[in-house]
Amino acid sequence: MTAPILSARNIVKRYGKFTAVNGVSIDIMPGTVHSVIGPNGAGKTTLFHSLTGTVPITEGNILLDGEEVGHLPDYRRVLKGIARSFQVTSLFLNLSVRENLRLAAQGRHPGQAFRLWRDAESLTAACDTAEALLERLNLAAVASRPAGELSHGQQRRLEVGMAMAGRPKVIFLDEPTSGMGIDDIGEMKRLIHGLRNECAVVLIEHNMDIVMDISDRITVMQLGQVLVEARPDEIRNDERVRRAYLGGMITGGAA
Ligand SMILES: Nc1ncnc2c1ncn2[C@@H]1O[C@H](COP(=O)(O)OP(=O)(O)OP(=O)(O)O)[C@@H](O)[C@H]1O
């Protein structure tokens, strides 16, 4: 039987007396897109922060490829193979798209990001990674333009590319299609769908059409806990989910 690439057990995150995540267990299987959905305030973002190390967990265990990472800071988890999509503000807006990707590829190894000129071999590898990513991201035509001049949709694809550049084992994407038009959404869906060939994807997404279309598994959260975890077709037809709190939200997309 295939082992999960990421396995979180009984994750608890408290802010003072308030428990935002209350005993969540989740297994992320390799080669899958696993979405986390739920109403506002359900604890999705807090769970993401807990798994990526953005906030320290109060209780629980997180195994990445069998190794406990639950108490490592976020930058150490990145080195172990956990990536999350950077926010637009984390792009180097004055550098070209190609240079952004090169730096992200170099940054895979600690201390190398700003030693490009000293390590020709690693620079060549980073260039190759950047060129391959430019094609994957459909950004080759704008490779030489400053990242700050890209459209919103292009910037969001570049963020995903920056996370991909380190060849992570698991990528966390937090609402990658927010604020996008229909064409950009289609491109992002194709990109995410293709990612599962090389790593697992954990996705927070409010657009149910997208969730139903591209997820292999869906975890539904409510009040800091897991309400149900299942395949999209099962979630769509789950009366607890439908009646209890998502109701008419699950309507679109081909599950
Ligand atoms: N830093 C914090 N301090 C105190 N409470 C917090 C903090 N961050 C989140 N919370 C609370 O934890 C609960 C879960 O929030 P969280 O942002 O994880 O939910 P969510 O499911 O991602 O919601 P949304 O879909 O609206 O983004 C909310 O009640 C929120 O107010």
Short mmCIF file of C-alpha atoms and ligand atoms in Angstrom, two decimals:
data_model
loop_
_atom_site.label_atom_id
_atom_site.label_comp_id
_atom_site.label_asym_id
_atom_site.label_seq_id
_atom_site.Cartn_x
_atom_site.Cartn_y
_atom_site.Cartn_z
CA MET A 1 0.00 0.00 0.00
CA THR A 2 1.27 3.50 -0.85
CA ALA A 3 2.29 5.56 2.17
CA PRO A 4 1.15 9.17 2.53
CA ILE A 5 3.78 11.76 1.63
CA LEU A 6 2.43 13.97 4.41
CA SER A 7 0.62 12.63 7.43
CA ALA A 8 -0.70 14.97 10.12
CA ARG A 9 -2.14 13.55 13.32
CA ASN A 10 -4.36 15.29 15.87
CA ILE A 11 -3.26 18.81 14.97
CA VAL A 12 -4.40 21.37 17.51
CA LYS A 13 -3.80 25.11 17.11
CA ARG A 14 -4.92 27.44 19.87
CA TYR A 15 -4.77 31.22 19.87
CA GLY A 16 -5.00 31.95 23.57
CA LYS A 17 -8.18 30.24 24.75
CA PHE A 18 -9.59 29.98 21.23
CA THR A 19 -9.06 26.67 19.40
CA ALA A 20 -8.88 27.36 15.66
CA VAL A 21 -7.88 23.79 14.68
CA ASN A 22 -9.15 21.08 16.97
CA GLY A 23 -7.64 17.62 16.50
CA VAL A 24 -7.36 17.43 12.71
CA SER A 25 -5.77 14.39 11.08
CA ILE A 26 -5.11 14.37 7.35
CA ASP A 27 -3.14 12.13 4.99
CA ILE A 28 -1.85 13.57 1.72
CA MET A 29 -1.09 10.85 -0.83
CA PRO A 30 1.67 11.27 -3.42
CA GLY A 31 0.51 12.21 -6.91
CA THR A 32 -2.80 13.66 -5.77
CA VAL A 33 -4.54 17.02 -5.53
CA HIS A 34 -6.12 17.20 -2.07
CA SER A 35 -8.43 20.14 -1.42
CA VAL A 36 -9.45 21.55 1.94
CA ILE A 37 -12.82 23.26 1.87
CA GLY A 38 -15.30 24.61 4.39
CA PRO A 39 -17.16 27.77 5.33
CA ASN A 40 -15.47 30.98 6.43
CA GLY A 41 -13.72 30.56 9.75
CA ALA A 42 -13.66 26.74 9.54
CA GLY A 43 -9.90 26.69 10.16
CA LYS A 44 -8.56 25.97 6.66
CA THR A 45 -5.94 28.72 6.62
CA THR A 46 -4.87 27.91 10.16
CA LEU A 47 -4.44 24.26 9.19
CA PHE A 48 -2.32 25.36 6.20
CA HIS A 49 -0.21 27.58 8.42
CA SER A 50 0.20 24.71 10.88
CA LEU A 51 1.28 22.22 8.20
CA THR A 52 3.72 24.59 6.48
CA GLY A 53 5.16 25.88 9.74
CA THR A 54 3.99 29.47 9.34
CA VAL A 55 2.54 29.15 12.85
CA PRO A 56 3.73 26.70 15.52
CA ILE A 57 1.27 23.92 16.34
CA THR A 58 -0.03 23.58 19.88
CA GLU A 59 -0.31 19.78 19.70
CA GLY A 60 0.06 17.01 17.16
CA ASN A 61 2.49 15.35 14.77
CA ILE A 62 3.36 16.03 11.15
CA LEU A 63 5.29 13.38 9.22
CA LEU A 64 6.78 14.36 5.86
CA ASP A 65 7.90 11.26 3.98
CA GLY A 66 8.03 9.49 7.33
CA GLU A 67 10.09 12.19 9.10
CA GLU A 68 8.66 14.29 11.93
CA VAL A 69 8.65 17.97 10.92
CA GLY A 70 5.89 19.27 13.20
CA HIS A 71 8.19 21.37 15.31
CA LEU A 72 10.51 22.66 12.60
CA PRO A 73 10.26 26.32 11.56
CA ASP A 74 8.87 27.00 8.08
CA TYR A 75 12.24 27.54 6.35
CA ARG A 76 13.46 24.13 7.58
CA ARG A 77 10.27 22.51 6.28
CA VAL A 78 10.94 24.10 2.88
CA LEU A 79 14.32 22.41 2.78
CA LYS A 80 12.64 19.08 3.60
CA GLY A 81 10.28 19.46 0.64
CA ILE A 82 7.26 21.52 1.70
CA ALA A 83 6.51 24.53 -0.50
CA ARG A 84 3.68 27.01 -0.43
CA SER A 85 2.73 29.45 -3.12
CA PHE A 86 4.26 32.82 -2.42
CA GLN A 87 2.05 35.87 -2.28
CA VAL A 88 2.46 38.44 -5.07
CA THR A 89 4.32 40.66 -2.64
CA SER A 90 7.04 37.99 -2.38
CA LEU A 91 7.90 38.18 -6.08
CA PHE A 92 10.90 40.28 -7.02
CA LEU A 93 8.84 42.80 -8.95
CA ASN A 94 11.81 44.61 -10.51
CA LEU A 95 13.48 41.43 -11.73
CA SER A 96 12.45 39.62 -14.88
CA VAL A 97 10.20 36.59 -14.77
CA ARG A 98 13.17 34.42 -15.77
CA GLU A 99 15.36 35.86 -13.00
CA ASN A 100 12.64 35.26 -10.42
CA LEU A 101 12.50 31.60 -11.40
CA ARG A 102 16.30 31.27 -11.44
CA LEU A 103 16.56 32.67 -7.94
CA ALA A 104 13.83 30.34 -6.71
CA ALA A 105 15.63 27.37 -8.30
CA GLN A 106 18.94 28.44 -6.72
CA GLY A 107 17.27 28.93 -3.37
CA ARG A 108 16.66 25.21 -3.15
CA HIS A 109 20.07 24.87 -1.57
CA PRO A 110 20.65 27.00 1.52
CA GLY A 111 23.10 29.82 0.99
CA GLN A 112 23.18 29.50 -2.79
CA ALA A 113 20.48 31.98 -3.73
CA PHE A 114 22.87 34.91 -3.94
CA ARG A 115 26.02 33.09 -5.06
CA LEU A 116 24.98 32.71 -8.67
CA TRP A 117 28.25 33.96 -10.04
CA ARG A 118 30.43 31.61 -8.02
CA ASP A 119 28.86 28.32 -8.88
CA ALA A 120 28.60 27.87 -12.62
CA GLU A 121 27.29 24.33 -12.43
CA SER A 122 24.47 25.19 -10.12
CA LEU A 123 23.70 28.29 -12.17
CA THR A 124 23.36 26.14 -15.30
CA ALA A 125 20.99 23.79 -13.47
CA ALA A 126 18.95 26.74 -12.21
CA CYS A 127 18.78 28.20 -15.74
CA ASP A 128 17.56 24.88 -17.10
CA THR A 129 14.91 24.68 -14.38
CA ALA A 130 13.81 28.25 -15.09
CA GLU A 131 13.53 27.65 -18.85
CA ALA A 132 11.50 24.48 -18.34
CA LEU A 133 9.21 26.28 -15.92
CA LEU A 134 8.67 29.21 -18.28
CA GLU A 135 7.11 26.78 -20.75
CA ARG A 136 5.07 24.94 -18.12
CA LEU A 137 3.71 28.22 -16.76
CA ASN A 138 2.97 29.60 -20.24
CA LEU A 139 5.16 32.60 -19.40
CA ALA A 140 7.86 32.16 -22.07
CA ALA A 141 6.55 35.14 -24.06
CA VAL A 142 7.02 37.45 -21.05
CA ALA A 143 10.22 35.85 -19.69
CA SER A 144 12.26 39.05 -20.00
CA ARG A 145 9.65 41.40 -18.56
CA PRO A 146 9.78 42.57 -14.95
CA ALA A 147 7.45 40.50 -12.78
CA GLY A 148 5.76 43.73 -11.69
CA GLU A 149 4.47 44.29 -15.23
CA LEU A 150 2.65 40.96 -15.48
CA SER A 151 -1.12 40.61 -15.31
CA HIS A 152 -2.66 39.31 -12.09
CA GLY A 153 -3.15 35.85 -13.58
CA GLN A 154 0.43 35.70 -14.84
CA GLN A 155 1.77 36.76 -11.45
CA ARG A 156 -0.22 34.04 -9.73
CA ARG A 157 1.19 31.43 -12.12
CA LEU A 158 4.67 32.78 -11.43
CA GLU A 159 4.07 32.36 -7.69
CA VAL A 160 3.21 28.70 -8.26
CA GLY A 161 6.31 28.38 -10.46
CA MET A 162 8.48 29.83 -7.69
CA ALA A 163 7.18 27.10 -5.37
CA MET A 164 7.73 24.43 -8.04
CA ALA A 165 11.31 25.54 -8.70
CA GLY A 166 12.56 23.87 -5.51
CA ARG A 167 11.12 20.51 -6.65
CA PRO A 168 9.07 20.06 -3.48
CA LYS A 169 7.37 16.87 -2.34
CA VAL A 170 4.21 18.76 -1.39
CA ILE A 171 2.98 22.14 -2.64
CA PHE A 172 0.40 24.13 -0.67
CA LEU A 173 -1.69 26.54 -2.73
CA ASP A 174 -3.94 29.01 -0.95
CA GLU A 175 -6.72 30.17 -3.27
CA PRO A 176 -4.54 30.22 -6.39
CA THR A 177 -7.40 31.43 -8.61
CA SER A 178 -8.68 34.28 -6.44
CA GLY A 179 -9.42 37.43 -8.42
CA MET A 180 -8.84 35.70 -11.78
CA GLY A 181 -10.79 35.90 -15.00
CA ILE A 182 -12.08 32.79 -16.73
CA ASP A 183 -9.10 32.34 -19.10
CA ASP A 184 -6.57 32.57 -16.29
CA ILE A 185 -8.62 30.13 -14.20
CA GLY A 186 -8.45 27.58 -17.02
CA GLU A 187 -4.67 27.91 -17.23
CA MET A 188 -4.26 27.60 -13.47
CA LYS A 189 -6.45 24.50 -13.41
CA ARG A 190 -4.32 22.86 -16.10
CA LEU A 191 -1.14 23.81 -14.25
CA ILE A 192 -2.35 22.39 -10.92
CA HIS A 193 -3.69 19.26 -12.56
CA GLY A 194 -0.28 18.68 -14.18
CA LEU A 195 1.58 19.21 -10.90
CA ARG A 196 0.37 15.92 -9.49
CA ASN A 197 2.77 14.10 -11.81
CA GLU A 198 5.68 15.35 -9.75
CA CYS A 199 4.38 16.23 -6.30
CA ALA A 200 1.32 16.23 -4.09
CA VAL A 201 -0.82 19.39 -4.09
CA VAL A 202 -2.79 20.64 -1.10
CA LEU A 203 -5.28 23.28 -2.10
CA ILE A 204 -7.55 25.76 -0.35
CA GLU A 205 -10.07 26.94 -2.90
CA HIS A 206 -13.47 28.56 -2.57
CA ASN A 207 -14.47 27.99 -6.19
CA MET A 208 -16.38 24.71 -6.05
CA ASP A 209 -16.24 24.16 -9.83
CA ILE A 210 -12.47 24.08 -9.59
CA VAL A 211 -12.42 21.92 -6.47
CA MET A 212 -14.76 19.36 -8.01
CA ASP A 213 -12.86 19.33 -11.29
CA ILE A 214 -9.28 18.87 -10.13
CA SER A 215 -9.34 17.23 -6.69
CA ASP A 216 -8.62 13.58 -6.02
CA ARG A 217 -9.59 13.95 -2.35
CA ILE A 218 -11.49 16.61 -0.46
CA THR A 219 -11.37 17.31 3.25
CA VAL A 220 -14.32 19.33 4.50
CA MET A 221 -13.66 21.35 7.64
CA GLN A 222 -16.18 22.87 10.02
CA LEU A 223 -15.54 24.60 13.33
CA GLY A 224 -11.87 23.60 13.38
CA GLN A 225 -12.55 19.91 12.79
CA VAL A 226 -12.82 17.49 9.86
CA LEU A 227 -16.48 17.00 8.98
CA VAL A 228 -15.78 14.47 6.22
CA GLU A 229 -13.00 13.40 3.84
CA ALA A 230 -13.85 11.72 0.56
CA ARG A 231 -13.68 11.80 -3.24
CA PRO A 232 -15.36 14.73 -5.04
CA ASP A 233 -18.33 12.66 -6.22
CA GLU A 234 -18.90 11.45 -2.67
CA ILE A 235 -18.62 14.98 -1.25
CA ARG A 236 -21.07 16.26 -3.84
CA ASN A 237 -23.61 13.67 -2.77
CA ASP A 238 -22.90 13.71 0.96
CA GLU A 239 -26.07 14.78 2.71
CA ARG A 240 -24.17 15.88 5.82
CA VAL A 241 -22.07 18.23 3.75
CA ARG A 242 -24.92 19.37 1.54
CA ARG A 243 -27.48 19.86 4.27
CA ALA A 244 -25.35 20.68 7.27
CA TYR A 245 -23.44 23.57 5.87
CA LEU A 246 -22.46 23.76 2.25
CA GLY A 247 -25.97 23.39 0.87
CA GLY A 248 -26.27 24.77 -2.61
CA MET A 249 -22.58 25.65 -2.93
CA ILE A 250 -21.77 22.30 -4.54
CA THR A 251 -23.38 22.74 -7.90
CA GLY A 252 -20.85 23.18 -10.67
CA GLY A 253 -18.01 21.25 -12.22
CA ALA A 254 -17.70 17.69 -13.34
CA ALA A 255 -16.88 15.52 -10.34
N1 LIG B 1 -3.93 34.92 14.69
C1 LIG B 1 -5.16 34.61 15.14
N2 LIG B 1 -5.54 34.94 16.39
C2 LIG B 1 -6.76 34.62 16.86
N3 LIG B 1 -7.70 33.95 16.15
C3 LIG B 1 -7.38 33.61 14.89
C4 LIG B 1 -6.11 33.92 14.31
N4 LIG B 1 -6.09 33.44 13.05
C5 LIG B 1 -7.29 32.87 12.85
N5 LIG B 1 -8.08 32.97 13.95
C6 LIG B 1 -9.44 32.47 14.08
O1 LIG B 1 -9.44 31.09 13.81
C7 LIG B 1 -10.64 30.73 13.13
C8 LIG B 1 -10.27 30.01 11.85
O2 LIG B 1 -9.73 30.98 10.94
P1 LIG B 1 -9.12 30.57 9.54
O3 LIG B 1 -8.62 31.80 8.88
O4 LIG B 1 -8.17 29.44 9.71
O5 LIG B 1 -10.43 30.02 8.78
P2 LIG B 1 -10.66 29.75 7.25
O6 LIG B 1 -11.41 28.47 7.16
O7 LIG B 1 -9.38 29.82 6.51
O8 LIG B 1 -11.60 30.95 6.84
P3 LIG B 1 -11.71 31.79 5.46
O9 LIG B 1 -12.35 30.87 4.48
O10 LIG B 1 -12.60 32.92 5.83
O11 LIG B 1 -10.33 32.21 5.08
C9 LIG B 1 -11.44 32.00 12.90
O12 LIG B 1 -12.44 32.09 13.91
C10 LIG B 1 -10.41 33.09 13.07
O13 LIG B 1 -10.98 34.27 13.57
#
